[in-house]
mmCIF file of C-alpha atoms in Angstrom:
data_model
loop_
_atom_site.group_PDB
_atom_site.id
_atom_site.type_symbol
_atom_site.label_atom_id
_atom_site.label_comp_id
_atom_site.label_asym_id
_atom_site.label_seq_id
_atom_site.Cartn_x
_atom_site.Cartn_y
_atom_site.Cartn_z
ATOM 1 C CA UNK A 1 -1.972 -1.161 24.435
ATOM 2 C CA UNK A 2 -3.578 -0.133 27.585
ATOM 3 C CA UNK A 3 -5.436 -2.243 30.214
ATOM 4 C CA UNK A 4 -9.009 -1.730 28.489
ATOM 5 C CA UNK A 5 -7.455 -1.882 24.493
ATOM 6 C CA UNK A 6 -6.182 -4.786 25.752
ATOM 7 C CA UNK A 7 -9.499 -6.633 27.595
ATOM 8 C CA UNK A 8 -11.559 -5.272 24.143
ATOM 9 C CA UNK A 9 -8.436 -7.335 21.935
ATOM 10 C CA UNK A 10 -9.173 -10.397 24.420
ATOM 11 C CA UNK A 11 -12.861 -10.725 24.082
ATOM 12 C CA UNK A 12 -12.602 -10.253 20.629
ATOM 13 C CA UNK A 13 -9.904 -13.057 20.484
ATOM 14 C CA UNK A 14 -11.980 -15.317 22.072
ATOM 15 C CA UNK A 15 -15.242 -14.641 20.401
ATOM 16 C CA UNK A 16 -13.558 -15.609 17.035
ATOM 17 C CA UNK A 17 -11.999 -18.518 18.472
ATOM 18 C CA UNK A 18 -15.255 -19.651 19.997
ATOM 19 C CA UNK A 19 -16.603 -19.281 16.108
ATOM 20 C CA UNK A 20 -13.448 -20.787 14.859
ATOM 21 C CA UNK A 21 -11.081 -18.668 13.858
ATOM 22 C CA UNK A 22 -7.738 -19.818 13.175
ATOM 23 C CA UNK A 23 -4.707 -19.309 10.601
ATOM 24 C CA UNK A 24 -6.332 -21.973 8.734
ATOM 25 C CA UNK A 25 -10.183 -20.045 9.049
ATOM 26 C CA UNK A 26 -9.672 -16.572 9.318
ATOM 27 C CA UNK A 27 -12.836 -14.925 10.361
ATOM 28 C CA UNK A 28 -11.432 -11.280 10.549
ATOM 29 C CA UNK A 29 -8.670 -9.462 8.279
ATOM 30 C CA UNK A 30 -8.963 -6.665 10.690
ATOM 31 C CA UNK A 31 -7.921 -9.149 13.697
ATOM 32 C CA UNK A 32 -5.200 -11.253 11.838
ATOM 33 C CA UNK A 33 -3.785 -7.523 11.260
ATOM 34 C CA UNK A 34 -4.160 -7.105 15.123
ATOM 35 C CA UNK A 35 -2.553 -10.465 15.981
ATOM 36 C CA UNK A 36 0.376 -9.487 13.998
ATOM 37 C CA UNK A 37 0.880 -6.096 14.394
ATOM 38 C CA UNK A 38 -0.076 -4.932 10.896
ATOM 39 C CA UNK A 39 -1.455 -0.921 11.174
ATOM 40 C CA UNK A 40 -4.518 -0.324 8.832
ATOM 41 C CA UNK A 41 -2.401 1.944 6.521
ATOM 42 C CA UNK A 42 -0.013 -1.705 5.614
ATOM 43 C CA UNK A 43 -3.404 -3.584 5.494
ATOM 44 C CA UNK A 44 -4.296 -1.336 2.615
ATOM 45 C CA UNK A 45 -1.004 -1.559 1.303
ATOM 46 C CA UNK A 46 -1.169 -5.012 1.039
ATOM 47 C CA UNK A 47 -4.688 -4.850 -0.555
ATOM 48 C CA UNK A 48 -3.267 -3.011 -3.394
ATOM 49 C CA UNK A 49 -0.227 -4.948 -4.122
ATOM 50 C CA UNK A 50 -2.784 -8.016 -3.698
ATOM 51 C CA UNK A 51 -5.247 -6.448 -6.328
ATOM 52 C CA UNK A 52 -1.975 -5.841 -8.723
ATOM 53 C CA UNK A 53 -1.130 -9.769 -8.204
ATOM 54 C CA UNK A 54 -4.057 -10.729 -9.534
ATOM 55 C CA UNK A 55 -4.070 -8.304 -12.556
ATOM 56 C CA UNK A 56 -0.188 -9.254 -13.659
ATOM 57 C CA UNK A 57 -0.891 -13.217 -13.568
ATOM 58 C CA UNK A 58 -3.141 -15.651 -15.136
ATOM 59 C CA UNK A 59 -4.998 -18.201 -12.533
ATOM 60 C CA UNK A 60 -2.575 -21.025 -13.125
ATOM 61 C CA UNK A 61 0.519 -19.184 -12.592
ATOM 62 C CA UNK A 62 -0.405 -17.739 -9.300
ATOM 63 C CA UNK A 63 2.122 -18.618 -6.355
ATOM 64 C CA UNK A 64 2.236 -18.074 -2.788
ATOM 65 C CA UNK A 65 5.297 -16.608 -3.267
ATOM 66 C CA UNK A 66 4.226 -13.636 -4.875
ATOM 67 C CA UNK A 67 1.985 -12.709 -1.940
ATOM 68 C CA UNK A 68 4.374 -12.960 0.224
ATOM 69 C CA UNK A 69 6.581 -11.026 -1.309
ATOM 70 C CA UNK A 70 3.720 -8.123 -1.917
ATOM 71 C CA UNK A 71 3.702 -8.227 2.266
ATOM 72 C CA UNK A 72 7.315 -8.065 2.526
ATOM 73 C CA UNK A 73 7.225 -4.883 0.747
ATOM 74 C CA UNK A 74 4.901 -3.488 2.826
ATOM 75 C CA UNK A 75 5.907 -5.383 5.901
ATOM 76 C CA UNK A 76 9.125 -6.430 6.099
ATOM 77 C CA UNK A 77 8.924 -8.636 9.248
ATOM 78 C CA UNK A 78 6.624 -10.599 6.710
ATOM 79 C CA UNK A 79 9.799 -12.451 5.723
ATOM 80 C CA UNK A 80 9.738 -14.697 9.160
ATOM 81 C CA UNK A 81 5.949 -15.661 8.444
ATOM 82 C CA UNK A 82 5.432 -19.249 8.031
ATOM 83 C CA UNK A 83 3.523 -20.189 5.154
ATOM 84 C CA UNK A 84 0.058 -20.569 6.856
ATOM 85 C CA UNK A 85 0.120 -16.788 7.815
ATOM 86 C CA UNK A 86 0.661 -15.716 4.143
ATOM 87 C CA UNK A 87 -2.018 -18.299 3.509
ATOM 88 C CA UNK A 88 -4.571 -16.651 6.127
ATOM 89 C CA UNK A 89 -3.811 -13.369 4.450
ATOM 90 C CA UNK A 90 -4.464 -14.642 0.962
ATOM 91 C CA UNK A 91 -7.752 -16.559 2.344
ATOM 92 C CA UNK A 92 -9.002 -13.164 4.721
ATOM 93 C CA UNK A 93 -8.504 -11.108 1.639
ATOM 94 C CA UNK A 94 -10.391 -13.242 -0.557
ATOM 95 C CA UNK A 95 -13.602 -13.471 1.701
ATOM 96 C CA UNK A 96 -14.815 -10.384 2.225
ATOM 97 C CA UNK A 97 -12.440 -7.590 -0.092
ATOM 98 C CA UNK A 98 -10.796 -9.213 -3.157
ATOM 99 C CA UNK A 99 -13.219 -11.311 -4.244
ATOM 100 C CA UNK A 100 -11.392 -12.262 -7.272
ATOM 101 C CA UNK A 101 -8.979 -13.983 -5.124
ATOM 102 C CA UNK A 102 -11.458 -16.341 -4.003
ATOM 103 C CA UNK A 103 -10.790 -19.128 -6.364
ATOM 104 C CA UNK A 104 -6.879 -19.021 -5.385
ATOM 105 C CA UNK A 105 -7.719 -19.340 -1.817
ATOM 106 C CA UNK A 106 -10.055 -22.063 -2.403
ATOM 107 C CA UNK A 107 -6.764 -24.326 -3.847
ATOM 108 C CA UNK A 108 -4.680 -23.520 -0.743
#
């Protein structure tokens, strides 16, 4: 990342902070995929294997663990994330592209 990529990932940083972004509140898929390193082509990877989750169990049998393992697949550094990362995932997803997943994130 140069000097300017990085100033423009900064302010953007602390603009969702100031709104109250965190793990736990994550205002911005597109920045939780910056923060970690995840390229838009594994973002859309995960939104498909996310989509398939959803269509292969019922409501009651969904587990964090299958998420997880959808982003190791796609990302395997995903393995190392703590729980509330998989979590933001689940919850970024659910706001504003899956939302389907809503009610799953809602429990979490």
């Amino acid at each position: 990342m140069n000097d300017k990529e990085r100033l423009y990932f900064d302010a953007l940083n602390e603009i969702a902070e100031h709104v109250g972004d965190s793990f736990e509140n994550p205002i911005s898929l597109s920045l939780l995929c910056l923060r970690l390193e995840i390229s838009i082509r594994e973002k859309e990877k995960i939104y498909v294997l996310f989509n398939r989750i959803l269509k292969t169990y019922d409501f009651d049998d969904l587990d964090i663990k299958y998420f997880r393992e959808a982003m190791i697949e796609v990302v395997p550094r995903a393995a190392k994330f703590a729980d509330k990362v998989v979590i933001a995932f689940i919850k970024a997803y659910a706001r504003r592209h899956i939302p389907e997943l809503y009610p799953f994130s809602e429990t979490l």
